[in-house]
Short mmCIF file of C-alpha atoms in Angstrom, two decimals:
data_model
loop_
_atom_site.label_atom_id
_atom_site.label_comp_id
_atom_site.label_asym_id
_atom_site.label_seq_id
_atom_site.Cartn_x
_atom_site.Cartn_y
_atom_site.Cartn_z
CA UNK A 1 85.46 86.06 140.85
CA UNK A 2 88.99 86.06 139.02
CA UNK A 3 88.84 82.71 138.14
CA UNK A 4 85.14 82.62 136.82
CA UNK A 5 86.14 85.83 134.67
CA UNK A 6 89.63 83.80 133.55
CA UNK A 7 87.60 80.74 132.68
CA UNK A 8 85.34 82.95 130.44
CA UNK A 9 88.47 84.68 128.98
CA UNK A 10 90.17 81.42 127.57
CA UNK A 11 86.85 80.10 126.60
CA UNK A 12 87.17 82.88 123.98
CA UNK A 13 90.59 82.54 123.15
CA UNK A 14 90.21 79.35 122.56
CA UNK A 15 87.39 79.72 120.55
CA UNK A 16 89.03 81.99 118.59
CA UNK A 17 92.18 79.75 118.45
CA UNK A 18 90.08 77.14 117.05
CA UNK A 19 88.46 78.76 114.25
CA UNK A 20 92.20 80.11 113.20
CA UNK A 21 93.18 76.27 113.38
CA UNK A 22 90.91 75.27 111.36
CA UNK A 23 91.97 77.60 108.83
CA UNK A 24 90.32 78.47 105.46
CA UNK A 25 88.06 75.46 104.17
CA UNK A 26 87.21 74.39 100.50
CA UNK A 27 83.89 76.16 100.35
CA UNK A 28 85.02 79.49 101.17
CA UNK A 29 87.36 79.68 98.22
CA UNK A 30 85.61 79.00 95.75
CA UNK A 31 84.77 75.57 93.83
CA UNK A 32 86.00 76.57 90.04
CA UNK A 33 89.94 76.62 90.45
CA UNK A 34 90.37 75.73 86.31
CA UNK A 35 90.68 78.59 84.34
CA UNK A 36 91.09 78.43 80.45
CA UNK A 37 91.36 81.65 78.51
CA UNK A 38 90.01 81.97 75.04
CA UNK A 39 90.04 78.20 75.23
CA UNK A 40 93.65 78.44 75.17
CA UNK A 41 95.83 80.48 77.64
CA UNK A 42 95.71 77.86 80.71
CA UNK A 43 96.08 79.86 84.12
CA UNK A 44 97.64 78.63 87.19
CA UNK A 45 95.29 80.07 89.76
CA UNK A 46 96.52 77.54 92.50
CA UNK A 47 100.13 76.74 93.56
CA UNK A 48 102.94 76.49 96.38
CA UNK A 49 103.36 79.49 97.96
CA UNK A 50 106.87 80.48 97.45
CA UNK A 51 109.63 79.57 100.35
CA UNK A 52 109.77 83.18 100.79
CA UNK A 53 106.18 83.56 102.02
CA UNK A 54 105.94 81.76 105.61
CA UNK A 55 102.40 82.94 106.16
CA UNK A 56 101.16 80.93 103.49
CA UNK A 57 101.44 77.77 102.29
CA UNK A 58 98.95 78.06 98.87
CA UNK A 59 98.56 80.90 96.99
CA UNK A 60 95.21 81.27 95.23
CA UNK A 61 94.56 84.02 92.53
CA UNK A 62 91.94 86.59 93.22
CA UNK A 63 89.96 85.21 90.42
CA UNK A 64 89.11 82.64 93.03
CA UNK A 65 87.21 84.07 95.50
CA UNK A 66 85.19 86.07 92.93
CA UNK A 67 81.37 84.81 92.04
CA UNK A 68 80.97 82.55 89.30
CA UNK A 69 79.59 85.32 86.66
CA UNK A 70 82.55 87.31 87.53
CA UNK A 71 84.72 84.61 86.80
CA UNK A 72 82.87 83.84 83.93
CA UNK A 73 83.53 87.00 82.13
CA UNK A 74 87.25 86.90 82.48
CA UNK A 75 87.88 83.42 80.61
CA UNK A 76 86.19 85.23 77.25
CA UNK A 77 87.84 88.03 75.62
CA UNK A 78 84.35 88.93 73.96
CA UNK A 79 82.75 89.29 77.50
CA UNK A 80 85.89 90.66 79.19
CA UNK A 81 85.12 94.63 79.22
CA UNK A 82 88.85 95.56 79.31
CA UNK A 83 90.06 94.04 76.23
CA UNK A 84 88.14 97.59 74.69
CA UNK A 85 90.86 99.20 76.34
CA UNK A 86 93.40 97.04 75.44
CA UNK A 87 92.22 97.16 71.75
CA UNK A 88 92.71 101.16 72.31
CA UNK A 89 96.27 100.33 73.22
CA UNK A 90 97.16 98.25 70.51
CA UNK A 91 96.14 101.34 68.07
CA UNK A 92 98.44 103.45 70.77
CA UNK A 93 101.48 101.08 70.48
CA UNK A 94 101.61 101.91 66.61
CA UNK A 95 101.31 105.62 66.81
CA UNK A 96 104.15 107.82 66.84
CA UNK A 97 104.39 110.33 69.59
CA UNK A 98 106.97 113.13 70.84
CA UNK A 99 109.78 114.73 69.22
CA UNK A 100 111.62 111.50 67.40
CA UNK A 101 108.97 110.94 65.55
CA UNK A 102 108.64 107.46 67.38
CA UNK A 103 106.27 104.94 68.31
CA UNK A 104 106.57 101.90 70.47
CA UNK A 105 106.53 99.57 67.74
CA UNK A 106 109.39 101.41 66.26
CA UNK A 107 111.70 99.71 68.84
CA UNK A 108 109.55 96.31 70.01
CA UNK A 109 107.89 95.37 66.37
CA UNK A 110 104.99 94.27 68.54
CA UNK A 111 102.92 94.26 72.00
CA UNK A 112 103.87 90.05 72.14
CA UNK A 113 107.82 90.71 71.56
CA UNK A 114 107.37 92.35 75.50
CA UNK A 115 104.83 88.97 76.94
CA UNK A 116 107.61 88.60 79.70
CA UNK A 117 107.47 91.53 81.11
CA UNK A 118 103.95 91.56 83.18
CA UNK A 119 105.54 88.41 84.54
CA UNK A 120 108.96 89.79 85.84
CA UNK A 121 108.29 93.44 86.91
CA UNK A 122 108.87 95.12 89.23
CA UNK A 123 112.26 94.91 88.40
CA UNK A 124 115.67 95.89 89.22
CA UNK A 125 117.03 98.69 86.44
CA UNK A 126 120.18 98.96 86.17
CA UNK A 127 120.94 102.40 84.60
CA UNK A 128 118.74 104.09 86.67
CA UNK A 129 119.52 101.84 89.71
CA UNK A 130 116.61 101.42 91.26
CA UNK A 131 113.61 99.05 91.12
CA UNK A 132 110.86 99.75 88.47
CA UNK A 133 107.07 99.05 87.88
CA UNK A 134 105.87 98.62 84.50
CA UNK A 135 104.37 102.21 84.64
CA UNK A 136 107.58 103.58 85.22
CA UNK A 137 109.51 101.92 82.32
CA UNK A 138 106.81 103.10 80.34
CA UNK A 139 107.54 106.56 81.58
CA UNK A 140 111.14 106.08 80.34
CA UNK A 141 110.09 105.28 76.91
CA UNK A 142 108.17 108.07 76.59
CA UNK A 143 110.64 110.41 77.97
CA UNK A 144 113.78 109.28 77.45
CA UNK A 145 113.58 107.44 73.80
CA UNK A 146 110.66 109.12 72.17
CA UNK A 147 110.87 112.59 73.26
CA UNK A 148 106.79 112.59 74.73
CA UNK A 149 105.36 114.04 77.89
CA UNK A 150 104.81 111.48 80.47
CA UNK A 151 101.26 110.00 81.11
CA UNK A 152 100.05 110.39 84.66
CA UNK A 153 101.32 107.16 86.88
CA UNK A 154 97.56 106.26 87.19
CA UNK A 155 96.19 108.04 83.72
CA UNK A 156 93.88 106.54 82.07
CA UNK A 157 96.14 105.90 78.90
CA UNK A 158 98.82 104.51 81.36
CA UNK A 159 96.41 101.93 83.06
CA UNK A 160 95.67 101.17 79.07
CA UNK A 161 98.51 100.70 78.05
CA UNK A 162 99.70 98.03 81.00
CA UNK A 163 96.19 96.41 80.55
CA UNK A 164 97.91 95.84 76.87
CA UNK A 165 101.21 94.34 78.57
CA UNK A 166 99.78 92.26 80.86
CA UNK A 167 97.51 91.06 78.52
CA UNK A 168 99.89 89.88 76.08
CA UNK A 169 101.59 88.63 79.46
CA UNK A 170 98.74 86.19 80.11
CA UNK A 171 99.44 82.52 81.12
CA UNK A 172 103.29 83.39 81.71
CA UNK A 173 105.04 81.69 85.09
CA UNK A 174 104.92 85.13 87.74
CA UNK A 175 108.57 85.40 88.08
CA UNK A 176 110.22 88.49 90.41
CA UNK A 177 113.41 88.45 91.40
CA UNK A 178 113.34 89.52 95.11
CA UNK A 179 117.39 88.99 95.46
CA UNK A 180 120.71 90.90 94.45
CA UNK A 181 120.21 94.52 93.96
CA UNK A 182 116.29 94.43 94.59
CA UNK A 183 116.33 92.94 97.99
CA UNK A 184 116.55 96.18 100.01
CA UNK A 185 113.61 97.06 98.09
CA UNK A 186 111.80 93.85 98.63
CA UNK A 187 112.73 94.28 102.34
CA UNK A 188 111.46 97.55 102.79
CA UNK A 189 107.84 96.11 100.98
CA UNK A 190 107.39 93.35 103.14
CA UNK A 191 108.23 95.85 106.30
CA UNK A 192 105.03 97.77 104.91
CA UNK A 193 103.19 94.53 104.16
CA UNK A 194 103.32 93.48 108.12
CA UNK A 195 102.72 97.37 109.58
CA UNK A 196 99.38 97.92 111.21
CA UNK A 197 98.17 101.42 109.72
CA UNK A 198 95.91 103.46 110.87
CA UNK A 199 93.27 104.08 113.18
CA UNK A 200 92.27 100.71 112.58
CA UNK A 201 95.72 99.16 112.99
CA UNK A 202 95.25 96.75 110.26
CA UNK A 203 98.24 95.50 108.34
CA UNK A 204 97.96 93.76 104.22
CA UNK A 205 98.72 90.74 106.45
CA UNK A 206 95.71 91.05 108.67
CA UNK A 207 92.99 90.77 105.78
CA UNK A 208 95.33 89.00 102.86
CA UNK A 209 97.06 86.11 105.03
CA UNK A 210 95.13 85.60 108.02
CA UNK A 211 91.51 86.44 106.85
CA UNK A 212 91.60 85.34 103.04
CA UNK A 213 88.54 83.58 102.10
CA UNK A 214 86.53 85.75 104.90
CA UNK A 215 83.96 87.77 104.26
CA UNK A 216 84.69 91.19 105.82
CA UNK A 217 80.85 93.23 105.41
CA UNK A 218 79.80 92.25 101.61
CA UNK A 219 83.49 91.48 100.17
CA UNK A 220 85.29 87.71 99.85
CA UNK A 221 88.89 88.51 100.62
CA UNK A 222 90.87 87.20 98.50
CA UNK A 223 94.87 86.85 99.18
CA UNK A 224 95.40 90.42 97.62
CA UNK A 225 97.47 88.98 94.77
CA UNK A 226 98.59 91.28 91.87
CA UNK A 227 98.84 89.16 89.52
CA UNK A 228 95.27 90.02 87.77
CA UNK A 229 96.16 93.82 87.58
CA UNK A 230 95.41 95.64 86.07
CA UNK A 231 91.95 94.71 86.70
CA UNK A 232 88.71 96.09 85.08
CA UNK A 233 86.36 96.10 88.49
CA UNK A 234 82.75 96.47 87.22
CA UNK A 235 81.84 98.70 90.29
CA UNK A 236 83.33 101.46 88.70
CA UNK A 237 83.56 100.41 84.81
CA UNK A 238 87.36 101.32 84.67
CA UNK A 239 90.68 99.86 84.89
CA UNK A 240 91.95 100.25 88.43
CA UNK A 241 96.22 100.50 88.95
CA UNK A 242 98.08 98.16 91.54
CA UNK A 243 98.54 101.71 93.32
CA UNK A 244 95.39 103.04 93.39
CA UNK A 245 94.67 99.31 94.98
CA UNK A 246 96.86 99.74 97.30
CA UNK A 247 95.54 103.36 98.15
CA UNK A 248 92.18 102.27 99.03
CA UNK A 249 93.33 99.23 101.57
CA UNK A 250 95.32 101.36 103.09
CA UNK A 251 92.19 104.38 103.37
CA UNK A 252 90.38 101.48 104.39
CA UNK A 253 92.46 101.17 107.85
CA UNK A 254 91.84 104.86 108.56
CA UNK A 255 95.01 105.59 107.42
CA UNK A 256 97.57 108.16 105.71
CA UNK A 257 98.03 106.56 102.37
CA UNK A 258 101.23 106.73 100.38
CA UNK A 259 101.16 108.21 97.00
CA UNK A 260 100.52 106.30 94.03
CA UNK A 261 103.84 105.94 91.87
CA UNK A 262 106.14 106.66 95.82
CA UNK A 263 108.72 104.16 96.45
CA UNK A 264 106.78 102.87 99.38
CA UNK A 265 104.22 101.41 96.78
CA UNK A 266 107.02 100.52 94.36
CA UNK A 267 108.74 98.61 97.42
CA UNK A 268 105.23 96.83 97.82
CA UNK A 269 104.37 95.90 94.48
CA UNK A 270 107.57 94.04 94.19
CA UNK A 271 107.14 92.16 98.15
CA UNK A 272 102.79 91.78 96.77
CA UNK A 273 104.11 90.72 93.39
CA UNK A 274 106.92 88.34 94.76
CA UNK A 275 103.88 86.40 96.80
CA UNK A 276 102.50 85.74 93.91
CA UNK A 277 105.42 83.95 92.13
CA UNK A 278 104.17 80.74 90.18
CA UNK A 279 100.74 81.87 89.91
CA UNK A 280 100.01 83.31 85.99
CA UNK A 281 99.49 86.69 84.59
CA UNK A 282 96.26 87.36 83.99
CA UNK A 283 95.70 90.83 83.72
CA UNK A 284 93.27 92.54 82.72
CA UNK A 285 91.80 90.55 84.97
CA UNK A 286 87.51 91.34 86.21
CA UNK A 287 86.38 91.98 89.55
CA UNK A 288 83.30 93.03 90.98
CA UNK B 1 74.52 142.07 134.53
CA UNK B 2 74.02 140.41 137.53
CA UNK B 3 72.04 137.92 135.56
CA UNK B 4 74.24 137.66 132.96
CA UNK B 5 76.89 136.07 135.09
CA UNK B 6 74.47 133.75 137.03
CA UNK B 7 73.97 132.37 133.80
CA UNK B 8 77.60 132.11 132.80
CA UNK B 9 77.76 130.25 136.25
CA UNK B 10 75.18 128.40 135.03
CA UNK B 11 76.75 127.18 131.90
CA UNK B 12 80.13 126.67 132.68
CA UNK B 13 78.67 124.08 135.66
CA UNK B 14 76.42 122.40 133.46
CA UNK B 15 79.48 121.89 131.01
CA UNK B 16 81.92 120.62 133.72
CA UNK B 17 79.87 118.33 135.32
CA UNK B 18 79.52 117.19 131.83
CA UNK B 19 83.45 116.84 131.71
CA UNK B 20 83.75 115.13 135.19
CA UNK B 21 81.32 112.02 134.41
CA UNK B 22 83.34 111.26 130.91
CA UNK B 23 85.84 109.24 131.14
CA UNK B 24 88.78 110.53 128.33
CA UNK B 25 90.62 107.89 126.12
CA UNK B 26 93.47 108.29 127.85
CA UNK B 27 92.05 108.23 131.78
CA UNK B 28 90.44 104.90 130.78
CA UNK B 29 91.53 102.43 133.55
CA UNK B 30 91.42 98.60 132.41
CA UNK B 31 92.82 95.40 135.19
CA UNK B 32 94.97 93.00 133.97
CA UNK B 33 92.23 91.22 132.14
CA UNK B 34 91.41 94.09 130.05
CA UNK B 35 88.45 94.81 131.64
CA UNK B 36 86.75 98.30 132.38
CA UNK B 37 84.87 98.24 135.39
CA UNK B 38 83.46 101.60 135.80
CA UNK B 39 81.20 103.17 133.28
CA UNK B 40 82.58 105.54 130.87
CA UNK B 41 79.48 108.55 130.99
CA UNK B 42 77.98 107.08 134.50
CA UNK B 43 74.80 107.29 132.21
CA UNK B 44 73.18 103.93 131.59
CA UNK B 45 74.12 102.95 127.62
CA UNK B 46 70.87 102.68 125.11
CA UNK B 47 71.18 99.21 123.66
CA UNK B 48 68.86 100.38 120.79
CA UNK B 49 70.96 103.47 119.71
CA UNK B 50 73.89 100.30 120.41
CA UNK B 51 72.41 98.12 117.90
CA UNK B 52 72.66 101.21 114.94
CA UNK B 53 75.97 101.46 115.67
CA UNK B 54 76.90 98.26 115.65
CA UNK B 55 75.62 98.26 111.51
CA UNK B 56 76.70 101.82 110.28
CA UNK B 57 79.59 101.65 108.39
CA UNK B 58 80.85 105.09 109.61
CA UNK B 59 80.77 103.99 113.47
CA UNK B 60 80.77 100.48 114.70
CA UNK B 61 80.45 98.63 111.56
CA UNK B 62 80.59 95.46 113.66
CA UNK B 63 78.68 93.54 111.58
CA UNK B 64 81.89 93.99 108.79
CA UNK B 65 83.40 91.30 110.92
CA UNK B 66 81.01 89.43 113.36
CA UNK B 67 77.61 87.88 112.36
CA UNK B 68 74.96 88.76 114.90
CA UNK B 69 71.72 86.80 114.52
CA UNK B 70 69.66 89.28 115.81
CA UNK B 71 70.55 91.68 113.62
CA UNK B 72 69.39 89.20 110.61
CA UNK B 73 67.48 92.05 108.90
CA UNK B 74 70.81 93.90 108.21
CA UNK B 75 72.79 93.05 104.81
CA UNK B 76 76.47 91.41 104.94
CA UNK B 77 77.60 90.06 107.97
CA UNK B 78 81.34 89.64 108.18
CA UNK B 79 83.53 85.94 109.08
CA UNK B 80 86.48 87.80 110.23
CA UNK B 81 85.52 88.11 113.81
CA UNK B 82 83.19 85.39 115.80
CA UNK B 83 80.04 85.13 116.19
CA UNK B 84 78.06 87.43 118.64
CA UNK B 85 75.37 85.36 119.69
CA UNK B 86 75.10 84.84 122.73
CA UNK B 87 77.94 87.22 124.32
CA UNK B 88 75.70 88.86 126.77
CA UNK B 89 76.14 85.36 128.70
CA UNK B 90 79.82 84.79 127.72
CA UNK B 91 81.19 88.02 128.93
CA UNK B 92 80.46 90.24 132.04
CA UNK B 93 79.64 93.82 131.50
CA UNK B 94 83.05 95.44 132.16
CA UNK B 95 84.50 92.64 129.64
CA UNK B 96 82.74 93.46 126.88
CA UNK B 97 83.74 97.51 127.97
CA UNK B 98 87.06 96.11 127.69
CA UNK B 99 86.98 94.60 124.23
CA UNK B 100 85.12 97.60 122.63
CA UNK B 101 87.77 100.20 124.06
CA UNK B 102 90.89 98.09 122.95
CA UNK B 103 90.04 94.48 122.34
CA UNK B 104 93.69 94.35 121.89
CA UNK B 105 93.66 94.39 126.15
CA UNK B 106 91.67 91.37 125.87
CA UNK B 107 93.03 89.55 123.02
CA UNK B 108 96.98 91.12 121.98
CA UNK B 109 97.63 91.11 118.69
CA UNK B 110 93.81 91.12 117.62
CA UNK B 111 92.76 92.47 114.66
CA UNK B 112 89.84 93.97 116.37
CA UNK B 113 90.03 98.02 116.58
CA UNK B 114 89.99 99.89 119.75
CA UNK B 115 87.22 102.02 119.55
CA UNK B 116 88.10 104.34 122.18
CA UNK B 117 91.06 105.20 122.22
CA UNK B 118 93.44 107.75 120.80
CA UNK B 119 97.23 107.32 120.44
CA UNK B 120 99.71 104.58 119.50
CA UNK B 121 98.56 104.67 115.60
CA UNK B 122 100.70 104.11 112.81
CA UNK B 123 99.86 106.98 109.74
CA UNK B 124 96.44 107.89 111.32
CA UNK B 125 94.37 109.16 108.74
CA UNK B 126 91.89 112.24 108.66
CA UNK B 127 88.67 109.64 108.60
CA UNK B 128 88.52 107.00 105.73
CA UNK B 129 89.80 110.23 103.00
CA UNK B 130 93.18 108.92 102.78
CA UNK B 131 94.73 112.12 104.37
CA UNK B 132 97.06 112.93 107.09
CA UNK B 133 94.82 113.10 110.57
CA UNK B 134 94.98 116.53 112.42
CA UNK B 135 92.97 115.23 115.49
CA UNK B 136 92.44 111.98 116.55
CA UNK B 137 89.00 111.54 117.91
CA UNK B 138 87.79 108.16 119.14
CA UNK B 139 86.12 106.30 116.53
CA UNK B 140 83.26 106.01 119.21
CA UNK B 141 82.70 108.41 121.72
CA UNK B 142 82.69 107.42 125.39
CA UNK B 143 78.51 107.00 125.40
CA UNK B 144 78.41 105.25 122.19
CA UNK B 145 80.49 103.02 123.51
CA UNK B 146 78.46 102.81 126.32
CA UNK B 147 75.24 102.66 124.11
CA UNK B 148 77.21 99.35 122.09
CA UNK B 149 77.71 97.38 125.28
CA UNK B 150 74.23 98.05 126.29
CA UNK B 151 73.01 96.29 122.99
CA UNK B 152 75.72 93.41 123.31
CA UNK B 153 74.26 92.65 127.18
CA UNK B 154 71.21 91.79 125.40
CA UNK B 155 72.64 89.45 123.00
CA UNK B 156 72.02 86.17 125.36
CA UNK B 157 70.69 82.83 124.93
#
């Protein structure tokens, strides 16, 4: 009796072994992996995962796992919904606000004088010695230098204006450093990446790494790369925040989220964002 | 009066028997195998109130990970998990107990959910709101469980 219930037993396991050792195949991630913006930017959507990522040995953009009409409208600013928003943000960059009488352009001429930053944030800052998002050292701006109240971490003239910087970031080398004074930080993210939260006990890991190219119910999984982000998701005909991305994988498990804009999601952007090195900006990126 | 407490009697007998046959998350007993021989209401399960919770999103939502053929009619079958075809023949009943209470008993390190059980989380939340949990509660309870092994027994070829 034990052994015909063992025998069963390994059949499965090795069942299951053999569909994880067989890994993800062509088909399930997509066939278009060439992605030309504008006829122009040229995307890297494909590359060696970094020596710092030992679950993976290619990283794929999300725009690969998405449907071809999906895909489509991202490689078209005319059919790519967000660039309204960025155009919004533009108009925003030029326009003084707070109590020195100061706009953005007053101290970075223009929106492409800052197309390395989507590429290389989160980043270390040194004066206020911690790690920062791209939201936050727009906060600074705003607060510090121009004398304005703070938009909300996920506002919708915040998500706006990074659509703006990442969009001027497009096609530039994802670059984070992950060493010196950021590497607590990138420790504590990658702790967080490999936790199991929730009722479900699922960890990023569990869907990103071992399950990308899946279908979990209706949705592909794609590697849960940031680089696309912020990304205009026609479900809800918005802009959605890295946080607020994070907050719904993590309600997903059954879990206790963490706040959008709380160091526990800053730590994570910079471990998500570090898995993504050599991939390309491409935010504002489209998803279904 | 008198009849008053008769029916008290009444009530608080009907509700402990009702306690006694249930089998609570934590009194689950598996063997080394992870399997759960004894039933968890002593009521026989319902494999068709099994096979609606095997595709509602809210309780099983099996079908998020495994593709069942015989539930073909249903929308979006997940690749995460295997197949389920033909487990009723696989898998003994108090196996397939086993991997719906804590398929991590069965396979460590899955990333299957226990159904049934209530401790041991990481940031549980209060349902899928995002929140801090208050009470845990099984995402099944002990006769849907029941009810989902019922409709897997049937899943043979």
């Amino acid at each position: 009796m034990a052994s015909f219930r063992k025998q069963k037993l390994w059949g499965a396991v090795f069942a299951a072994g053999a569909v994880a050792a067989t890994g993800v195949v062509w088909a399930d991630i997509g066939e278009n992996r060439s992605l030309i913006v504008n006829g122009e930017i040229e995307m890297i959507v494909e590359a060696p995962a970094p020596e710092h990522v030992e679950g993976l040995s290619t990283i794929y953009s999300g725009w690969v796992f998405r449907s071809p009409e999906t895909q489509m409208m991202q490689a078209d600013d005319f059919d790519n919904p967000a660039m309204l928003d960025v155009d919004t943000a533009r108009e925003t960059f030029e326009t003084a606000m707070g109590t020195e009488g100061q706009s953005c352009a007053s101290c970075h001429d223009t929106p492409e004088s800052l197309s390395t930053v989507r590429a290389t944030y989160p980043q270390w800052d040194e004066e206020h010695g911690e790690v920062q998002t791209v939201e936050m050292q727009i906060t600074e701006c705003m607060t510090e230098r121009m004398g304005a109240e703070a938009y909300g971490y996920d506002s919708a003239e915040m998500r706006r204006m990074s659509a703006l910087i990442s969009a001027v970031g497009r096609g530039e080398v994802v670059n984070v450093a992950i060493d010196g004074p950021a590497q607590s930080t990138w420790e504590q993210g990658q702790e967080i990446y490999y936790t199991r939260y929730g009722q479900l006990e699922l960890s990023c890991a569990n869907c990103h790494e071992q399950n990308y190219g899946n279908l979990i119910r209706a949705d592909h999984l794609s590697q849960g790369q940031v680089n696309g982000f912020p990304t205009y998701r026609l479900r809800n005909s918005g802009l959605v925040s890295i946080h607020n991305r994070f907050r719904g994988c993590i309600r997903d498990t059954r879990g206790e989220t963490f706040a959008v804009g709380s160091p526990e999601f800053v730590a994570l952007e910079l471990y998500v964002a570090s898995r993504g090195n050599g991939l390309t900006v491409e935010g504002p990126a489209v998803r279904n | 009066m008198k009849r008053q407490v008769i029916l008290a009697a009444g009530i608080a007998l009907a509700a402990t028997t009702l306690h006694a046959d249930v089998t609570a998350p934590g009194d689950v007993v598996a063997d080394d195998y992870g399997d759960i021989m004894e039933s968890l209401t002593g009521e026989p399960g319902d494999a068709e109130r099994g096979r609606e919770i095997m595709v509602t999103r809210g309780l099983g939502n099996c079908i998020a990970c495994h593709q069942v053929t015989a539930l073909e009619d249903e929308q979006f079958h997940g690749e995460v998990g295997p197949s389920l075809d033909g487990v009723g023949d696989r898998w003994e009943e108090a196996a397939l107990r086993g991997i719906v209470v804590n398929a991590k008993n069965v396979f460590p390190e899955s990333v299957m959910p226990a159904f049934y059980r209530v401790d041991g989380f990481i940031r549980p939340g209060d349902g899928y709101t995002g929140g801090p949990a208050t009470e845990i509660m099984p995402i099944l309870d002990a006769q849907q469980v029941e009810d989902v092994v019922a409709y897997l027994m049937t899943l043979t070829e």
